[in-house]
């Protein structure tokens, strides 16, 4: 039997806003003691924020002279606190500590519900919040906690760290992604751990949409922004989650590198200012209703850039597949340029020194992935991509492809484009490779390259299928892929980045009668 199930907690008085803290024992005593305090009395204590770790790997501590199991990571945190933060000369001496896994009766959903409602007040009342990052090779996410606490100390076992070292917030209970941050989001939700995970996330999404309707939203965040963390294309079908709710727990999976496609203005000018066309949720049927314009369907789905054991990326096959639609992309630039911009999720039309270096770097890696190659091999690839091997013609083609109408000397270049390419893998173009490589790593696991029926190129979730519907939805800053399930409903595949549909271009299609209708 789990020793935690034998531990007897004394009830807390909700009216008095009582919480429990643990008293840290001296070094010659290993027994932690639980103590009940009232927040109304302004008690002095330190709060601990940490990653629970694997709940199946436990260590026993002594709590009120009884064995009490805690996760391995929490045990390490308590040990470090005793060794480093109970000293007289410690900058934040710890005598009383609040830690959720011990101070809240995790077996009592009613108590959990009540205590989570106090979470914001607990962190604000703490003299300091310790963010346990674990050993040097372990990372923790709790940057949001800094918004709650008066002061924050970050402990790695080796001193103090800047809060920029923190990464994403993670939770063991899926409901805590919603309830644990209510003090920050200020959404009108009352925690209730007796609810199902599905109901909690539907309630969260409903509250989010109602908040957006009240205009209490950052100008860079739209009402359907949460779709960037939703969809079967990344997370698969899960019984607990309708396809349209944000799957926050799924983001911690090791095979998911990044879920957001950046931001855009894809719905700009498409739907006008009709306030009646706002997305809404019907909880009874677990349905999200949104207004949208169906653009067209997905015609092809291919694996994105593949990392080879040699340390190179195979970009050539993707480039050839993209250019099979034609040398000139449907919205203006060369198809090769559109493909490279797609890899960087660049929705701007700006040509700068950095964009030219970036595109040349990708171009060099496409034709010479291992660095310098024999001229004959390089020329064969160039010819296959439709480029000339004559130096003068080749330079003109490079300018037309990556810097049309721009005098690159005015941007600070002292060489022409061909000259910079010939220095590969050295020079300023070669120096950019490490930064670009990181961007490709984020794409490989989670994203696929898609082509649509009329020739749009895009990045889409790995679960995208031929026939999925490319749509622009009112309230979504990026296009969304939907999959029809019957005559009246769809499931969300995920958000996309589509070259030529990120800045409101769909409005022009609608005016020209090229859209496929509102849904």
Coordinates of C-alpha atoms in Angstrom, one line a residue:
X1 CA 0.0 0.0 0.0
X2 CA 1.2 3.5 -0.8
X3 CA 2.4 5.1 2.4
X4 CA 0.8 8.4 1.3
X5 CA -2.6 6.8 1.5
X6 CA -1.9 6.0 5.2
X7 CA -0.9 9.5 6.1
X8 CA -3.6 11.4 7.9
X9 CA -4.0 15.1 7.1
X10 CA -5.8 17.4 9.5
X11 CA -8.7 19.3 7.8
X12 CA -8.1 23.0 6.8
X13 CA -10.5 25.8 7.7
X14 CA -11.5 27.3 4.3
X15 CA -13.1 30.3 6.0
X16 CA -9.7 31.3 7.6
X17 CA -7.8 30.7 4.3
X18 CA -5.6 28.1 6.0
X19 CA -2.7 26.4 4.3
X20 CA -0.1 23.9 5.4
X21 CA 3.6 24.5 5.4
X22 CA 6.4 22.2 6.3
X23 CA 9.1 23.0 8.9
X24 CA 12.6 22.3 7.7
X25 CA 14.4 20.2 10.2
X26 CA 18.0 20.9 11.3
X27 CA 20.8 18.8 9.8
X28 CA 20.8 16.4 12.7
X29 CA 17.2 15.6 12.3
X30 CA 15.5 14.2 9.2
X31 CA 11.8 14.6 10.2
X32 CA 9.8 17.3 8.5
X33 CA 6.8 18.7 10.3
X34 CA 3.5 19.9 8.9
X35 CA 2.2 23.1 10.4
X36 CA -1.1 24.9 9.6
X37 CA -1.0 28.6 9.2
X38 CA -3.6 31.3 8.2
X39 CA -2.8 33.5 5.2
X40 CA -4.8 36.3 6.9
X41 CA -2.1 36.4 9.6
X42 CA 0.7 37.1 7.0
X43 CA 2.9 34.1 7.9
X44 CA 6.5 34.0 6.9
X45 CA 7.3 31.1 4.5
X46 CA 9.0 30.3 1.3
X47 CA 7.2 28.7 -1.7
X48 CA 8.8 26.0 -3.9
X49 CA 8.1 25.7 -7.6
X50 CA 9.5 22.6 -9.3
X51 CA 8.8 19.8 -11.8
X52 CA 7.2 16.8 -10.1
X53 CA 9.1 14.4 -12.3
X54 CA 8.1 10.8 -12.9
X55 CA 5.3 10.1 -10.4
X56 CA 6.2 6.4 -10.4
X57 CA 9.7 6.9 -9.1
X58 CA 9.5 7.8 -5.4
X59 CA 11.7 8.3 -2.4
X60 CA 10.5 8.3 1.2
X61 CA 11.0 11.2 3.6
X62 CA 9.9 11.4 7.2
X63 CA 6.8 13.7 7.7
X64 CA 5.4 14.0 11.2
X65 CA 7.4 10.9 12.0
X66 CA 5.7 8.9 9.3
X67 CA 7.1 7.7 6.0
X68 CA 5.8 9.8 3.1
X69 CA 6.6 9.2 -0.6
X70 CA 7.7 12.1 -2.8
X71 CA 9.0 12.2 -6.3
X72 CA 12.8 11.9 -6.8
X73 CA 13.0 15.4 -8.0
X74 CA 11.2 16.8 -4.9
X75 CA 13.4 14.8 -2.6
X76 CA 16.5 16.3 -4.3
X77 CA 15.0 19.8 -3.9
X78 CA 14.4 19.3 -0.2
X79 CA 17.9 18.0 0.3
X80 CA 19.3 21.0 -1.4
X81 CA 17.2 23.4 0.6
X82 CA 18.4 21.8 3.8
X83 CA 22.0 21.9 2.8
X84 CA 22.1 25.4 1.3
X85 CA 19.1 27.5 2.3
X86 CA 18.8 26.9 6.1
X87 CA 22.2 28.5 6.9
X88 CA 22.3 31.7 8.9
X89 CA 24.1 33.6 6.1
X90 CA 21.8 32.4 3.4
X91 CA 20.3 35.3 1.4
X92 CA 16.8 33.7 1.7
X93 CA 16.9 31.5 4.8
X94 CA 14.2 28.8 4.7
X95 CA 12.5 27.7 7.9
X96 CA 8.9 27.1 6.6
X97 CA 8.3 25.8 3.1
X98 CA 5.1 25.5 1.1
X99 CA 5.2 22.8 -1.6
X100 CA 2.0 21.6 -3.2
X101 CA 2.7 17.9 -3.3
X102 CA 3.1 17.7 0.5
X103 CA 1.1 20.6 1.8
X104 CA -2.1 19.8 -0.2
X105 CA -3.9 16.5 0.4
X106 CA -3.6 15.2 -3.2
X107 CA -6.2 12.4 -2.4
X108 CA -8.9 15.0 -1.6
X109 CA -10.2 16.6 -4.7
X110 CA -12.3 19.1 -2.7
X111 CA -9.3 20.3 -0.8
X112 CA -7.2 20.5 -4.0
X113 CA -10.0 22.6 -5.6
X114 CA -10.0 25.0 -2.6
X115 CA -6.3 25.2 -2.3
X116 CA -5.7 25.9 -6.0
X117 CA -8.1 28.9 -5.7
X118 CA -5.6 30.2 -3.1
X119 CA -2.6 29.5 -5.3
X120 CA -2.1 33.1 -6.5
X121 CA -2.4 34.4 -3.0
X122 CA 0.0 31.8 -1.7
X123 CA 2.8 32.8 -4.2
X124 CA 2.1 36.5 -3.5
X125 CA 2.3 35.9 0.2
X126 CA 5.6 33.9 0.1
X127 CA 8.7 35.8 1.2
X128 CA 10.4 34.3 -1.8
X129 CA 9.7 31.7 -4.4
X130 CA 12.4 29.1 -5.0
X131 CA 12.3 27.7 -8.6
X132 CA 14.1 24.3 -8.3
X133 CA 15.9 23.6 -11.6
X134 CA 17.4 20.4 -10.2
X135 CA 20.9 19.2 -11.0
X136 CA 22.9 21.0 -13.6
X137 CA 21.5 18.9 -16.5
X138 CA 17.9 19.3 -15.5
X139 CA 15.5 22.1 -16.5
X140 CA 12.3 23.4 -15.0
X141 CA 9.6 25.6 -16.3
X142 CA 8.1 28.1 -14.1
X143 CA 8.7 31.5 -15.6
X144 CA 5.0 32.4 -15.1
X145 CA 5.6 32.2 -11.3
X146 CA 7.6 35.4 -11.4
X147 CA 4.4 37.2 -12.1
X148 CA 2.9 36.0 -8.8
X149 CA 5.8 36.4 -6.4
X150 CA 7.3 39.4 -4.8
X151 CA 10.8 38.1 -5.2
X152 CA 12.3 35.0 -6.8
X153 CA 15.5 33.0 -6.3
X154 CA 16.5 30.4 -8.8
X155 CA 18.5 27.5 -7.4
X156 CA 20.5 25.1 -9.5
X157 CA 22.6 23.7 -6.6
X158 CA 25.4 26.0 -7.6
X159 CA 24.1 29.4 -6.7
X160 CA 21.7 31.9 -8.2
X161 CA 20.5 32.0 -11.8
X162 CA 18.7 34.6 -13.9
X163 CA 15.1 33.8 -14.6
X164 CA 15.8 33.7 -18.3
X165 CA 17.2 30.3 -17.7
X166 CA 13.8 29.0 -17.0
X167 CA 11.8 27.2 -19.7
X168 CA 8.2 26.1 -20.3
X169 CA 5.8 25.3 -17.4
X170 CA 5.0 21.6 -17.0
X171 CA 2.4 19.9 -14.9
X172 CA 1.7 16.3 -13.8
X173 CA -2.1 16.6 -13.6
X174 CA -3.5 17.9 -17.0
X175 CA -6.0 20.1 -15.0
X176 CA -3.1 22.0 -13.4
X177 CA -2.2 23.6 -16.8
X178 CA -5.5 25.4 -16.4
X179 CA -6.1 25.7 -12.6
X180 CA -2.5 26.3 -11.7
X181 CA -2.2 29.6 -13.5
X182 CA -5.6 31.1 -12.9
X183 CA -4.0 33.8 -10.8
X184 CA -2.2 34.9 -14.0
X185 CA -4.9 34.4 -16.6
X186 CA -7.7 35.8 -14.5
X187 CA -10.2 33.8 -16.4
X188 CA -13.6 33.4 -14.8
X189 CA -13.1 29.7 -13.8
X190 CA -13.6 28.0 -10.5
X191 CA -11.3 25.0 -10.0
X192 CA -13.1 21.7 -9.6
X193 CA -10.9 18.6 -9.7
X194 CA -14.0 16.4 -9.7
X195 CA -14.6 17.5 -13.4
X196 CA -13.2 15.4 -16.2
X197 CA -10.2 16.7 -18.1
X198 CA -12.3 17.3 -21.2
X199 CA -14.8 19.4 -19.3
X200 CA -12.0 21.5 -17.7
X201 CA -10.5 22.3 -21.0
X202 CA -13.8 23.0 -22.7
X203 CA -14.6 25.4 -19.8
X204 CA -11.2 27.0 -20.2
X205 CA -11.7 27.5 -23.9
X206 CA -15.2 28.9 -23.4
X207 CA -13.9 31.4 -20.8
X208 CA -11.1 32.4 -23.1
X209 CA -13.5 33.2 -25.9
X210 CA -15.7 35.1 -23.6
X211 CA -12.7 37.1 -22.4
X212 CA -11.7 37.9 -26.0
X213 CA -15.3 39.0 -26.6
X214 CA -14.9 41.5 -23.8
X215 CA -11.7 42.9 -25.5
X216 CA -9.5 42.0 -22.6
X217 CA -6.8 40.6 -24.8
X218 CA -3.3 41.5 -26.1
X219 CA -3.4 43.0 -29.6
X220 CA -1.0 40.2 -30.7
X221 CA -3.3 37.4 -29.5
X222 CA -6.5 36.5 -31.3
X223 CA -9.6 34.7 -30.1
X224 CA -8.5 31.4 -31.8
X225 CA -4.9 31.6 -30.9
X226 CA -5.3 28.4 -28.8
X227 CA -5.7 26.4 -32.0
X228 CA -1.9 26.7 -32.3
X229 CA -1.8 24.2 -29.5
X230 CA -4.6 21.9 -30.7
X231 CA -5.3 19.4 -33.5
X232 CA -5.0 15.7 -34.3
X233 CA -2.2 16.5 -36.7
X234 CA 0.3 16.9 -33.9
X235 CA -1.2 15.1 -31.0
X236 CA -3.3 12.4 -32.6
X237 CA -6.9 11.6 -31.5
X238 CA -7.3 11.6 -27.8
X239 CA -10.5 10.7 -26.1
X240 CA -9.9 13.3 -23.3
X241 CA -9.5 16.2 -25.8
X242 CA -11.8 17.4 -28.5
X243 CA -9.6 18.3 -31.5
X244 CA -10.1 22.0 -31.0
X245 CA -9.1 22.5 -27.3
X246 CA -5.4 23.3 -26.6
X247 CA -3.6 20.1 -25.7
X248 CA -1.1 21.6 -23.2
X249 CA -0.1 18.2 -21.7
X250 CA 0.8 16.9 -25.2
X251 CA 3.4 19.6 -25.6
X252 CA 5.8 17.8 -23.3
X253 CA 6.0 14.7 -25.5
X254 CA 9.6 14.1 -26.6
X255 CA 8.6 13.7 -30.3
X256 CA 7.1 17.2 -30.5
X257 CA 9.6 19.9 -31.1
X258 CA 7.5 23.0 -31.6
X259 CA 3.8 23.6 -32.1
X260 CA 3.3 27.2 -33.0
X261 CA 3.6 28.4 -36.6
X262 CA 4.3 31.9 -35.6
X263 CA 1.8 34.7 -36.1
X264 CA 0.2 36.4 -39.1
X265 CA -2.8 38.3 -40.2
X266 CA -4.4 35.7 -42.3
X267 CA -8.0 36.7 -41.6
X268 CA -7.5 40.4 -42.1
X269 CA -10.2 41.9 -44.3
X270 CA -11.9 38.6 -44.9
X271 CA -14.9 38.9 -42.6
X272 CA -15.3 42.6 -41.9
X273 CA -16.2 43.9 -38.5
X274 CA -19.4 41.8 -38.0
X275 CA -19.5 41.3 -34.3
X276 CA -22.1 38.5 -34.7
X277 CA -19.4 36.3 -36.4
X278 CA -17.6 35.4 -33.2
X279 CA -16.5 31.9 -32.4
X280 CA -18.4 30.2 -29.6
X281 CA -18.5 26.8 -27.8
X282 CA -21.5 24.5 -27.2
X283 CA -20.4 22.5 -24.2
X284 CA -23.2 20.0 -24.4
X285 CA -22.0 18.7 -27.8
X286 CA -18.4 19.6 -27.2
X287 CA -18.4 21.7 -30.3
X288 CA -16.6 24.8 -31.4
X289 CA -18.4 27.0 -33.9
X290 CA -16.3 29.4 -36.1
X291 CA -16.8 31.4 -39.3
X292 CA -14.4 30.7 -42.0
X293 CA -13.4 30.7 -45.7
X294 CA -12.4 27.4 -47.2
X295 CA -9.6 28.1 -49.6
X296 CA -8.9 24.7 -51.2
X297 CA -7.7 21.2 -50.3
X298 CA -4.4 19.6 -49.7
X299 CA -3.0 17.8 -52.8
X300 CA 0.3 16.5 -51.5
X301 CA 2.1 15.9 -48.2
X302 CA 5.8 15.1 -48.1
X303 CA 8.4 14.7 -45.4
X304 CA 10.2 18.0 -44.6
X305 CA 14.0 18.4 -44.6
X306 CA 15.6 15.1 -43.4
X307 CA 18.6 15.0 -41.2
X308 CA 21.3 12.6 -42.4
X309 CA 23.7 10.7 -40.2
X310 CA 26.5 12.6 -42.0
X311 CA 25.3 15.7 -40.3
X312 CA 23.7 17.2 -43.4
X313 CA 20.1 18.0 -44.3
X314 CA 18.6 16.8 -47.5
X315 CA 17.0 19.9 -48.9
X316 CA 17.4 19.1 -52.6
X317 CA 14.4 16.7 -52.8
X318 CA 12.2 19.2 -51.1
X319 CA 13.4 22.0 -53.4
X320 CA 12.7 19.9 -56.5
X321 CA 9.3 19.0 -55.2
X322 CA 8.5 22.6 -54.6
X323 CA 9.7 23.7 -58.0
X324 CA 7.6 21.0 -59.7
X325 CA 4.8 23.6 -59.4
X326 CA 6.7 26.0 -61.6
X327 CA 9.7 28.4 -61.4
X328 CA 7.4 31.3 -60.4
X329 CA 5.3 31.0 -57.3
X330 CA 1.6 31.9 -57.5
X331 CA 1.9 35.0 -55.3
X332 CA 4.9 36.5 -56.9
X333 CA 8.4 35.5 -55.8
X334 CA 10.4 32.6 -57.3
X335 CA 9.2 29.2 -56.1
X336 CA 12.7 28.5 -54.7
X337 CA 12.6 31.8 -52.7
X338 CA 9.1 30.9 -51.5
X339 CA 10.3 27.5 -50.3
X340 CA 13.2 29.0 -48.4
X341 CA 11.0 31.6 -46.8
X342 CA 8.6 28.8 -45.8
X343 CA 11.4 27.0 -43.9
X344 CA 11.9 30.2 -41.9
X345 CA 8.2 30.9 -41.5
X346 CA 8.9 34.4 -42.8
X347 CA 5.6 36.2 -43.7
X348 CA 7.2 39.5 -44.5
X349 CA 8.1 40.7 -48.0
X350 CA 11.2 42.6 -46.8
X351 CA 14.5 42.0 -48.5
X352 CA 17.5 42.7 -46.2
X353 CA 21.1 41.7 -45.8
X354 CA 20.0 39.0 -43.3
X355 CA 17.4 37.5 -45.5
X356 CA 19.8 37.3 -48.5
X357 CA 22.4 35.6 -46.3
X358 CA 19.8 33.2 -45.0
X359 CA 18.5 32.3 -48.4
X360 CA 22.0 31.9 -49.9
X361 CA 22.9 29.7 -46.9
X362 CA 20.0 27.4 -47.6
X363 CA 20.7 27.4 -51.3
X364 CA 24.3 26.5 -50.7
X365 CA 23.3 23.7 -48.4
X366 CA 20.8 22.5 -51.0
X367 CA 23.4 22.1 -53.7
X368 CA 26.5 21.4 -51.6
X369 CA 25.3 19.8 -48.3
X370 CA 28.6 18.4 -47.4
X371 CA 30.5 21.6 -48.0
X372 CA 32.8 21.9 -51.1
X373 CA 32.0 19.5 -53.9
X374 CA 33.4 18.8 -57.3
X375 CA 32.4 21.5 -59.8
X376 CA 30.8 18.9 -62.1
X377 CA 28.6 17.6 -59.3
X378 CA 27.6 21.2 -58.3
X379 CA 26.8 22.2 -61.8
X380 CA 24.6 19.1 -62.3
X381 CA 22.5 20.1 -59.3
X382 CA 22.3 23.7 -60.5
X383 CA 21.1 22.7 -63.9
X384 CA 18.5 20.4 -62.3
X385 CA 17.1 23.4 -60.4
X386 CA 16.9 25.4 -63.6
X387 CA 20.0 27.6 -63.1
X388 CA 22.7 28.4 -65.6
X389 CA 26.3 27.5 -65.0
X390 CA 27.5 30.6 -66.9
X391 CA 28.9 32.9 -64.2
X392 CA 27.2 36.1 -65.5
X393 CA 23.8 34.5 -66.1
X394 CA 24.0 32.6 -62.8
X395 CA 24.6 35.9 -60.9
X396 CA 21.6 37.5 -62.6
X397 CA 19.5 34.5 -61.7
X398 CA 20.5 34.6 -58.0
X399 CA 19.7 38.3 -57.8
X400 CA 16.3 37.7 -59.5
X401 CA 15.6 34.9 -57.1
X402 CA 16.7 36.3 -53.8
X403 CA 17.0 40.1 -54.2
X404 CA 14.8 41.3 -57.1
X405 CA 15.2 45.0 -57.7
X406 CA 17.8 45.4 -54.9
X407 CA 21.3 46.7 -55.3
X408 CA 23.0 44.4 -52.7
X409 CA 26.0 46.7 -52.5
X410 CA 23.8 49.3 -50.8
X411 CA 23.0 46.6 -48.2
X412 CA 26.7 46.4 -47.2
X413 CA 27.9 43.5 -49.3
X414 CA 31.4 43.7 -50.7
X415 CA 31.0 40.6 -53.0
X416 CA 28.3 39.5 -55.5
X417 CA 26.1 36.6 -54.6
X418 CA 28.1 34.1 -56.6
X419 CA 31.2 35.2 -54.9
X420 CA 29.7 34.7 -51.5
X421 CA 28.5 31.2 -52.6
X422 CA 32.0 30.2 -53.7
X423 CA 33.3 30.7 -50.2
X424 CA 30.9 28.1 -48.8
X425 CA 31.1 26.5 -46.2
X426 CA 33.1 29.5 -45.0
X427 CA 32.5 33.3 -45.2
X428 CA 29.4 35.1 -44.0
X429 CA 27.1 32.6 -45.7
X430 CA 28.7 29.7 -44.0
X431 CA 28.7 31.4 -40.7
X432 CA 24.9 31.6 -40.8
X433 CA 24.4 27.8 -41.0
X434 CA 24.3 27.0 -37.3
X435 CA 21.5 29.5 -36.7
X436 CA 19.5 28.1 -39.7
X437 CA 20.2 24.5 -38.6
X438 CA 18.3 25.1 -35.3
X439 CA 15.2 26.2 -37.3
X440 CA 15.3 23.0 -39.4
X441 CA 15.6 20.8 -36.3
X442 CA 12.4 22.3 -35.0
X443 CA 10.6 21.4 -38.2
X444 CA 11.8 17.8 -38.7
X445 CA 9.8 16.0 -36.1
X446 CA 6.5 17.8 -36.1
X447 CA 5.9 19.4 -39.5
X448 CA 5.4 18.3 -43.1
X449 CA 5.5 20.2 -46.4
X450 CA 2.2 20.4 -48.2
X451 CA 1.0 21.5 -51.6
X452 CA -2.6 22.5 -52.4
X453 CA -4.7 22.0 -55.5
X454 CA -3.7 25.4 -57.0
X455 CA -0.1 25.4 -55.9
X456 CA 0.2 27.0 -52.5
X457 CA 3.1 25.7 -50.4
X458 CA 2.9 25.3 -46.7
X459 CA 4.1 23.8 -43.5
X460 CA 1.5 21.6 -41.8
X461 CA 1.3 19.2 -38.8
X462 CA 2.7 15.7 -39.4
X463 CA -0.7 14.1 -39.3
X464 CA -2.0 16.1 -42.3
X465 CA -3.6 14.0 -45.1
X466 CA -4.4 14.6 -48.7
X467 CA -7.9 16.1 -48.9
X468 CA -7.7 18.1 -45.7
X469 CA -9.4 21.5 -46.1
X470 CA -7.2 24.7 -46.0
X471 CA -9.3 27.4 -44.3
X472 CA -9.0 30.9 -43.0
X473 CA -11.0 31.3 -39.8
X474 CA -12.3 34.5 -38.3
X475 CA -10.2 35.0 -35.1
X476 CA -7.2 32.9 -36.2
X477 CA -4.0 34.7 -37.2
X478 CA -2.8 31.8 -39.3
X479 CA -4.6 29.4 -41.7
X480 CA -6.1 26.2 -40.2
X481 CA -6.5 22.7 -41.6
X482 CA -9.8 21.0 -41.1
X483 CA -10.9 17.4 -41.9
X484 CA -14.5 16.8 -42.7
X485 CA -16.1 14.0 -40.6
X486 CA -19.7 14.3 -41.9
X487 CA -21.9 16.8 -43.7
X488 CA -22.1 19.1 -40.7
X489 CA -18.8 18.9 -38.8
X490 CA -15.0 19.0 -39.0
X491 CA -12.1 18.1 -36.8
X492 CA -9.1 20.3 -36.4
X493 CA -5.9 19.0 -37.9
X494 CA -3.9 22.0 -36.9
X495 CA -2.6 25.4 -37.8
X496 CA -0.4 26.0 -40.8
X497 CA 2.0 28.4 -42.4
X498 CA 1.1 28.9 -46.0
X499 CA 3.3 31.1 -48.2
X500 CA 0.9 33.8 -49.7
X501 CA -1.9 33.4 -47.2
X502 CA -0.4 34.9 -44.0
X503 CA -1.2 38.6 -44.5
X504 CA -4.9 38.8 -45.5
X505 CA -4.5 37.7 -49.1
X506 CA -7.6 35.5 -48.7
X507 CA -9.6 38.7 -48.8
X508 CA -8.5 39.2 -52.4
X509 CA -9.5 35.7 -53.3
X510 CA -12.9 36.2 -51.7
X511 CA -13.5 39.4 -53.7
X512 CA -12.4 37.6 -56.9
X513 CA -14.8 34.7 -56.2
X514 CA -12.0 32.2 -55.7
X515 CA -12.9 31.2 -52.2
X516 CA -15.0 28.1 -51.7
X517 CA -17.5 29.7 -49.3
X518 CA -18.1 30.4 -45.7
X519 CA -18.5 27.6 -43.2

